[in-house]
Every structure is written in C-alpha cells, then in structure tokens.
mmCIF file of C-alpha atoms in Angstrom:
data_model
loop_
_atom_site.group_PDB
_atom_site.id
_atom_site.type_symbol
_atom_site.label_atom_id
_atom_site.label_comp_id
_atom_site.label_asym_id
_atom_site.label_seq_id
_atom_site.Cartn_x
_atom_site.Cartn_y
_atom_site.Cartn_z
ATOM 1 C CA MET A 1 0.000 0.000 0.000
ATOM 2 C CA LYS A 2 1.455 3.338 -1.083
ATOM 3 C CA ILE A 3 0.816 6.512 0.844
ATOM 4 C CA LYS A 4 -0.625 9.478 -1.056
ATOM 5 C CA ASP A 5 0.947 12.924 -1.103
ATOM 6 C CA VAL A 6 -2.146 14.423 0.505
ATOM 7 C CA GLU A 7 -1.927 11.865 3.314
ATOM 8 C CA ILE A 8 1.709 12.797 3.926
ATOM 9 C CA GLN A 9 0.672 16.447 4.135
ATOM 10 C CA GLN A 10 -2.055 15.593 6.630
ATOM 11 C CA LEU A 11 0.410 13.610 8.743
ATOM 12 C CA GLU A 12 2.937 16.461 8.606
ATOM 13 C CA ALA A 13 0.252 18.728 10.062
ATOM 14 C CA LYS A 14 -0.455 16.191 12.816
ATOM 15 C CA VAL A 15 3.261 15.884 13.595
ATOM 16 C CA ALA A 16 3.590 19.671 13.770
ATOM 17 C CA ARG A 17 0.621 19.835 16.135
ATOM 18 C CA PHE A 18 2.035 17.013 18.264
ATOM 19 C CA ARG A 19 5.422 18.748 18.493
ATOM 20 C CA GLN A 20 3.754 22.004 19.488
ATOM 21 C CA GLN A 21 1.514 20.363 22.079
ATOM 22 C CA HIS A 22 4.440 18.643 23.735
ATOM 23 C CA GLU A 23 6.999 21.445 23.288
ATOM 24 C CA LEU A 24 9.320 19.387 21.099
ATOM 25 C CA GLY A 25 10.418 22.216 18.822
ATOM 26 C CA ARG A 26 10.041 22.269 15.064
ATOM 27 C CA GLY A 27 13.042 20.368 13.774
ATOM 28 C CA ARG A 28 14.961 18.981 16.718
ATOM 29 C CA PRO A 29 15.661 15.277 17.269
ATOM 30 C CA ILE A 30 13.613 13.879 20.133
ATOM 31 C CA ASP A 31 14.566 11.699 23.085
ATOM 32 C CA VAL A 32 11.944 8.967 22.800
ATOM 33 C CA GLU A 33 12.380 7.577 26.315
ATOM 34 C CA LYS A 34 12.047 11.016 27.929
ATOM 35 C CA LEU A 35 8.983 11.713 25.789
ATOM 36 C CA LEU A 36 7.285 8.468 26.868
ATOM 37 C CA LEU A 37 8.077 9.249 30.497
ATOM 38 C CA ARG A 38 6.585 12.735 30.153
ATOM 39 C CA LEU A 39 3.479 11.347 28.441
ATOM 40 C CA GLY A 40 3.065 8.708 31.144
ATOM 41 C CA VAL A 41 3.339 5.789 28.738
ATOM 42 C CA ARG A 42 4.435 2.796 30.796
ATOM 43 C CA THR A 43 6.718 0.771 28.540
ATOM 44 C CA VAL A 44 8.129 -2.735 28.896
ATOM 45 C CA PHE A 45 10.739 -4.361 26.646
ATOM 46 C CA LYS A 46 10.307 -8.098 26.126
ATOM 47 C CA PRO A 47 11.508 -10.718 23.611
ATOM 48 C CA LEU A 48 8.659 -11.381 21.192
ATOM 49 C CA ASP A 49 8.135 -13.310 18.004
ATOM 50 C CA GLY A 50 10.342 -11.703 15.357
ATOM 51 C CA LEU A 51 7.337 -10.649 13.271
ATOM 52 C CA PHE A 52 6.011 -8.353 15.978
ATOM 53 C CA SER A 53 7.606 -5.022 16.823
ATOM 54 C CA GLY A 54 5.261 -4.166 19.678
ATOM 55 C CA MET A 55 1.829 -2.949 20.686
ATOM 56 C CA ALA A 56 0.112 -0.211 22.666
ATOM 57 C CA ILE A 57 -2.900 -0.250 24.980
ATOM 58 C CA ARG A 58 -5.031 2.285 26.796
ATOM 59 C CA HIS A 59 -6.643 0.919 29.939
ATOM 60 C CA ASP A 60 -8.480 2.787 32.674
ATOM 61 C CA GLY A 61 -6.976 6.107 31.591
ATOM 62 C CA LYS A 62 -3.433 4.734 31.486
ATOM 63 C CA SER A 63 -1.188 4.110 28.468
ATOM 64 C CA PHE A 64 0.897 0.986 28.152
ATOM 65 C CA MET A 65 3.414 -0.084 25.514
ATOM 66 C CA LEU A 66 5.158 -3.386 24.856
ATOM 67 C CA VAL A 67 8.267 -3.383 22.618
ATOM 68 C CA ASN A 68 10.226 -6.265 21.132
ATOM 69 C CA SER A 69 13.649 -6.249 22.805
ATOM 70 C CA ASP A 70 14.964 -8.710 20.204
ATOM 71 C CA HIS A 71 14.933 -5.904 17.653
ATOM 72 C CA SER A 72 17.764 -3.383 17.494
ATOM 73 C CA ARG A 73 17.586 -0.333 19.756
ATOM 74 C CA GLY A 74 17.061 1.882 16.705
ATOM 75 C CA LYS A 75 14.151 -0.259 15.509
ATOM 76 C CA GLN A 76 12.673 -0.217 19.016
ATOM 77 C CA ASN A 77 12.799 3.589 19.067
ATOM 78 C CA PHE A 78 10.969 3.703 15.738
ATOM 79 C CA THR A 79 8.406 1.221 17.063
ATOM 80 C CA MET A 80 7.739 3.383 20.125
ATOM 81 C CA VAL A 81 6.999 6.446 17.999
ATOM 82 C CA HIS A 82 4.858 4.290 15.691
ATOM 83 C CA GLU A 83 2.839 3.253 18.746
ATOM 84 C CA LEU A 84 2.509 6.893 19.855
ATOM 85 C CA TYR A 85 0.457 7.450 16.717
ATOM 86 C CA HIS A 86 -1.958 4.746 17.832
ATOM 87 C CA LEU A 87 -2.179 6.100 21.382
ATOM 88 C CA PHE A 88 -2.387 9.845 20.747
ATOM 89 C CA VAL A 89 -3.370 10.451 17.110
ATOM 90 C CA GLN A 90 -5.408 7.596 15.665
ATOM 91 C CA PRO A 91 -9.144 7.859 16.368
ATOM 92 C CA ASN A 92 -10.937 4.801 17.756
ATOM 93 C CA PHE A 93 -7.707 2.870 18.280
ATOM 94 C CA THR A 94 -8.084 -0.843 18.997
ATOM 95 C CA PRO A 95 -5.015 -2.576 20.500
ATOM 96 C CA HIS A 96 -3.261 -5.051 18.226
ATOM 97 C CA PRO A 97 0.282 -6.338 17.635
ATOM 98 C CA SER A 98 2.161 -4.111 15.177
ATOM 99 C CA GLN A 99 4.845 -4.683 12.579
ATOM 100 C CA ALA A 100 6.370 -1.209 12.493
ATOM 101 C CA GLY A 101 8.660 -0.006 9.731
ATOM 102 C CA ARG A 102 7.137 -1.844 6.772
ATOM 103 C CA PHE A 103 5.970 1.368 5.067
ATOM 104 C CA GLY A 104 4.741 0.420 1.570
ATOM 105 C CA SER A 105 4.349 -3.223 2.592
ATOM 106 C CA GLN A 106 1.668 -2.355 5.147
ATOM 107 C CA THR A 107 -1.829 -3.522 4.241
ATOM 108 C CA ASP A 108 -3.654 -1.655 7.028
ATOM 109 C CA PRO A 109 -3.965 2.102 6.312
ATOM 110 C CA GLU A 110 -3.551 3.007 9.994
ATOM 111 C CA GLU A 111 -0.355 0.962 10.215
ATOM 112 C CA LEU A 112 0.935 2.815 7.154
ATOM 113 C CA PHE A 113 0.010 6.153 8.732
ATOM 114 C CA ALA A 114 1.700 5.115 11.996
ATOM 115 C CA ASP A 115 4.916 4.339 10.097
ATOM 116 C CA TRP A 116 4.914 7.703 8.372
ATOM 117 C CA PHE A 117 3.958 9.587 11.513
ATOM 118 C CA ALA A 118 6.964 7.955 13.184
ATOM 119 C CA ALA A 119 9.245 8.814 10.262
ATOM 120 C CA LEU A 120 8.139 12.455 10.174
ATOM 121 C CA LEU A 121 8.327 12.922 13.951
ATOM 122 C CA LEU A 122 11.521 10.987 14.610
ATOM 123 C CA MET A 123 13.428 12.266 11.546
ATOM 124 C CA PRO A 124 12.461 15.937 11.009
ATOM 125 C CA GLU A 125 13.224 17.369 7.586
ATOM 126 C CA PRO A 126 14.872 20.612 8.819
ATOM 127 C CA HIS A 127 17.537 18.689 10.732
ATOM 128 C CA ILE A 128 18.218 16.416 7.758
ATOM 129 C CA LEU A 129 18.630 19.335 5.373
ATOM 130 C CA VAL A 130 20.913 21.247 7.736
ATOM 131 C CA ALA A 131 23.140 18.206 8.256
ATOM 132 C CA ALA A 132 23.372 17.564 4.505
ATOM 133 C CA ASP A 133 24.071 21.226 3.782
ATOM 134 C CA GLU A 134 26.785 21.449 6.449
ATOM 135 C CA ALA A 135 28.428 18.398 4.882
ATOM 136 C CA GLY A 136 28.394 20.168 1.483
ATOM 137 C CA GLU A 137 26.105 17.506 0.040
ATOM 138 C CA MET A 138 23.205 19.618 -1.246
ATOM 139 C CA GLU A 139 24.837 21.442 -4.160
ATOM 140 C CA PRO A 140 24.662 21.352 -7.099
ATOM 141 C CA THR A 141 22.256 18.445 -6.461
ATOM 142 C CA PRO A 142 21.702 16.293 -3.342
ATOM 143 C CA HIS A 143 24.427 13.669 -3.042
ATOM 144 C CA LEU A 144 24.407 12.406 0.534
ATOM 145 C CA THR A 145 27.230 10.152 1.642
ATOM 146 C CA LEU A 146 27.061 7.141 3.940
ATOM 147 C CA LYS A 147 28.980 9.152 6.535
ATOM 148 C CA THR A 148 26.123 11.653 6.720
ATOM 149 C CA VAL A 149 23.573 8.832 6.922
ATOM 150 C CA VAL A 150 25.431 7.397 9.925
ATOM 151 C CA LYS A 151 25.517 10.844 11.558
ATOM 152 C CA LEU A 152 21.778 11.296 11.033
ATOM 153 C CA GLU A 153 20.801 7.900 12.420
ATOM 154 C CA GLN A 154 22.944 8.601 15.469
ATOM 155 C CA ASP A 155 21.282 12.024 15.863
ATOM 156 C CA PHE A 156 17.808 10.525 15.568
ATOM 157 C CA GLN A 157 18.604 7.214 17.316
ATOM 158 C CA CYS A 158 16.586 5.461 14.632
ATOM 159 C CA SER A 159 16.994 2.375 12.476
ATOM 160 C CA ARG A 160 19.011 2.506 9.257
ATOM 161 C CA GLN A 161 16.103 1.077 7.267
ATOM 162 C CA ALA A 162 13.624 3.732 8.378
ATOM 163 C CA LEU A 163 16.088 6.563 7.757
ATOM 164 C CA LEU A 164 16.866 5.347 4.247
ATOM 165 C CA VAL A 165 13.159 5.237 3.385
ATOM 166 C CA ARG A 166 12.832 8.809 4.671
ATOM 167 C CA LEU A 167 15.831 10.038 2.680
ATOM 168 C CA GLU A 168 14.704 8.352 -0.527
ATOM 169 C CA THR A 169 11.231 9.853 -0.200
ATOM 170 C CA MET A 170 12.825 13.296 0.239
ATOM 171 C CA GLY A 171 14.788 12.753 -2.981
ATOM 172 C CA LEU A 172 18.141 12.845 -1.195
ATOM 173 C CA ILE A 173 19.272 9.324 -2.136
ATOM 174 C CA THR A 174 18.411 6.856 -4.885
ATOM 175 C CA ARG A 175 16.711 3.491 -4.511
ATOM 176 C CA ALA A 176 20.021 1.846 -5.440
ATOM 177 C CA LEU A 177 21.813 3.599 -2.562
ATOM 178 C CA ARG A 178 18.995 2.751 -0.191
ATOM 179 C CA GLU A 179 19.401 -0.935 -1.014
ATOM 180 C CA GLU A 180 23.204 -0.795 -0.854
ATOM 181 C CA TRP A 181 23.431 1.081 2.429
ATOM 182 C CA ALA A 182 20.807 -1.033 4.202
ATOM 183 C CA ALA A 183 23.290 -3.855 4.725
ATOM 184 C CA ASN A 184 25.476 -4.183 7.831
ATOM 185 C CA PRO A 185 24.613 -0.877 9.553
ATOM 186 C CA ALA A 186 26.754 -1.651 12.606
ATOM 187 C CA ALA A 187 29.827 -2.432 10.509
ATOM 188 C CA THR A 188 29.485 0.685 8.386
ATOM 189 C CA ALA A 189 28.857 2.863 11.442
ATOM 190 C CA ARG A 190 32.024 1.477 12.998
ATOM 191 C CA GLN A 191 33.973 2.605 9.925
ATOM 192 C CA PHE A 192 33.091 6.206 10.785
ATOM 193 C CA GLY A 193 33.830 5.853 14.500
ATOM 194 C CA ALA A 194 30.167 5.814 15.573
ATOM 195 C CA PRO A 195 29.013 3.783 18.600
ATOM 196 C CA THR A 196 27.195 0.575 17.733
ATOM 197 C CA GLU A 197 24.688 0.243 20.602
ATOM 198 C CA LEU A 198 21.990 1.581 18.267
ATOM 199 C CA TYR A 199 22.232 -1.542 16.095
ATOM 200 C CA ARG A 200 22.124 -4.141 18.873
ATOM 201 C CA THR A 201 19.277 -5.938 20.619
ATOM 202 C CA THR A 202 18.598 -4.904 24.217
ATOM 203 C CA PRO A 203 17.894 -7.928 26.433
ATOM 204 C CA TYR A 204 18.155 -5.769 29.566
ATOM 205 C CA ARG A 205 16.627 -2.465 28.459
ATOM 206 C CA LYS A 206 14.974 -0.821 31.448
ATOM 207 C CA SER A 207 11.234 -0.305 31.505
ATOM 208 C CA ILE A 208 9.880 3.237 31.303
ATOM 209 C CA GLY A 209 7.465 4.729 33.807
ATOM 210 C CA ASP A 210 6.200 3.657 37.198
ATOM 211 C CA TYR A 211 4.432 0.571 38.557
ATOM 212 C CA VAL A 212 5.197 -1.733 35.649
ATOM 213 C CA PRO A 213 8.985 -1.175 35.960
ATOM 214 C CA LEU A 214 8.737 -1.909 39.680
ATOM 215 C CA ALA A 215 6.870 -5.110 38.896
ATOM 216 C CA SER A 216 9.421 -6.018 36.223
ATOM 217 C CA GLN A 217 12.290 -5.464 38.644
ATOM 218 C CA ALA A 218 10.562 -7.487 41.339
ATOM 219 C CA TYR A 219 10.011 -10.344 38.890
ATOM 220 C CA GLU A 220 13.628 -10.258 37.666
ATOM 221 C CA GLU A 221 14.826 -10.384 41.282
ATOM 222 C CA ASP A 222 12.516 -13.328 42.072
ATOM 223 C CA LEU A 223 10.504 -11.268 44.568
ATOM 224 C CA ILE A 224 7.246 -12.092 42.795
ATOM 225 C CA THR A 225 6.215 -15.104 40.721
ATOM 226 C CA GLU A 226 5.644 -15.200 36.970
ATOM 227 C CA THR A 227 1.919 -15.481 37.692
ATOM 228 C CA ASP A 228 2.018 -12.315 39.828
ATOM 229 C CA TYR A 229 3.888 -10.488 37.075
ATOM 230 C CA ALA A 230 1.398 -11.644 34.440
ATOM 231 C CA ASN A 231 -1.462 -10.434 36.641
ATOM 232 C CA ILE A 232 0.146 -7.001 36.922
ATOM 233 C CA LEU A 233 0.466 -6.792 33.154
ATOM 234 C CA ARG A 234 -3.173 -7.806 32.841
ATOM 235 C CA ASP A 235 -4.028 -4.814 35.023
ATOM 236 C CA PHE A 236 -3.171 -2.843 31.908
ATOM 237 C CA GLY A 237 -5.399 -5.023 29.761
ATOM 238 C CA LEU A 238 -2.495 -6.858 28.163
ATOM 239 C CA ASP A 239 -2.740 -10.537 27.292
ATOM 240 C CA LEU A 240 0.531 -11.787 25.825
ATOM 241 C CA SER A 241 -0.709 -15.273 25.072
ATOM 242 C CA TYR A 242 -1.810 -14.579 21.504
ATOM 243 C CA ILE A 243 1.288 -12.589 20.545
ATOM 244 C CA GLY A 244 3.838 -15.342 20.955
ATOM 245 C CA THR A 245 7.009 -15.032 22.998
ATOM 246 C CA GLU A 246 9.373 -17.145 20.937
ATOM 247 C CA THR A 247 12.816 -15.641 20.499
ATOM 248 C CA PRO A 248 13.595 -15.515 16.744
ATOM 249 C CA ASP A 249 16.708 -17.244 15.403
#
C-alpha cells in the first residue's frame, strides 16, 4: 500500500501539532524515552516473536506499551513512535500487535500512517537538510554520503532502514543507494567511529514509567512469581498469550 501525497501532508500537520503540544520544537531530534516518560506511557521491553515489533494499549486512563527487545535499539525507538500514533493520534484505536517499519508493505492504512507519523516525527526534515548542507552535500544536487547517513541515524537514534526510506522519499538518495546502504549498519557505522549500541538488541533495556517497571524489577529479582507479574500486566489489559514469545533465530 502506497501513501498518497495528501496523506503525507495531513500527517505532517499532525506531527507539527504534536510537536507544538508537547513542546518538542520544530526540527529537533527527540529523546523517545524522555517523551514516553513525560506522556506517562508505561513501557516494557520483552523478547517477542520476530514478526512483531510491539503494541500499545489504553486501559483505565493509562497508556501501556510493549516493545520487542529482540529488535535493534534503533528499531525499538521507531516502534515506540509508531505506537505513539496509535495512542495519541489515531481515532478509535483498537489494541493489536504491530509490525512497524514496513511502510509500503503495510496492508492496514492506519499501520501505514503510523509508520509515516513515526518517520516524520523521529526524523524531522529541517535537521536532515541542515546536516546535509553542512556536509556540502546539497549542491549542485543532493548527493548524501554514507557518513552523513550514519551521523543522522545517530542524531535521531533510529533504524538505518527507516532513515533510508525517509531520505529516498525526500529525494536525497536513490533506490540503489537505499538498497546498498541497508546492509550491515553496525559495521558501516564502525567505519566512521560511531558507537554501535543503536544496532544491537537490548535484552536488559529498562522499563519506562512507574508501577510496571517496579513489577518487572521485582520479577527479575525473584521477589514475585511469573503469575504475579502476568497479573500485573493484565491490570493494563495486556494478554501476551496470543502474541507469541518465541525468540527468533
């Protein structure tokens, strides 16, 4: 499913409104964890089936998010912003497992909109253009280098795949470069002296918010049973049984 230009424009307006409402500035990178904490979105990171990136739930006036810790940190950050669309923008949202970052491969319009909302919010155009211009890569025509791509994904703390889709859509790279640069993001980042935590899974990423993190810590320290922990999660209306908790190969 391909997104229409008018739909992108509508999402840009929603992103601008969201940034204004939450004092995020017009073109600055955002700290996703701090934003979730400020919005009161209780977030837990857990190994899930590789197909699922995460899900969000509203229950009794509270917001809850589950994110696949077997994905890279950058992909998790994209997933969290994708889920923010469901929680704070999408009307009549019904909780369901998501596969964030598929863009044109999405078959559900709201999943497509959530991907593009995340791309527009997490990777603001003004910052991209300034970075490319400062690198001397805008004249006479855009010719971004992989070094600039690495800098941008570190600035945004996002996945390589999502950033490349964003840059191609902006006309800053070609499809051929998108396909070439998608491979081995950690190795290529290392070539330019960038840290590689962004490209790794996070088996011990700390939960965000109150109550749930305390329950998670208590469970990890064997202070409560698995049944107790599951009951706490169910307090937020979350049933993990139909998602699958197999760790992908």
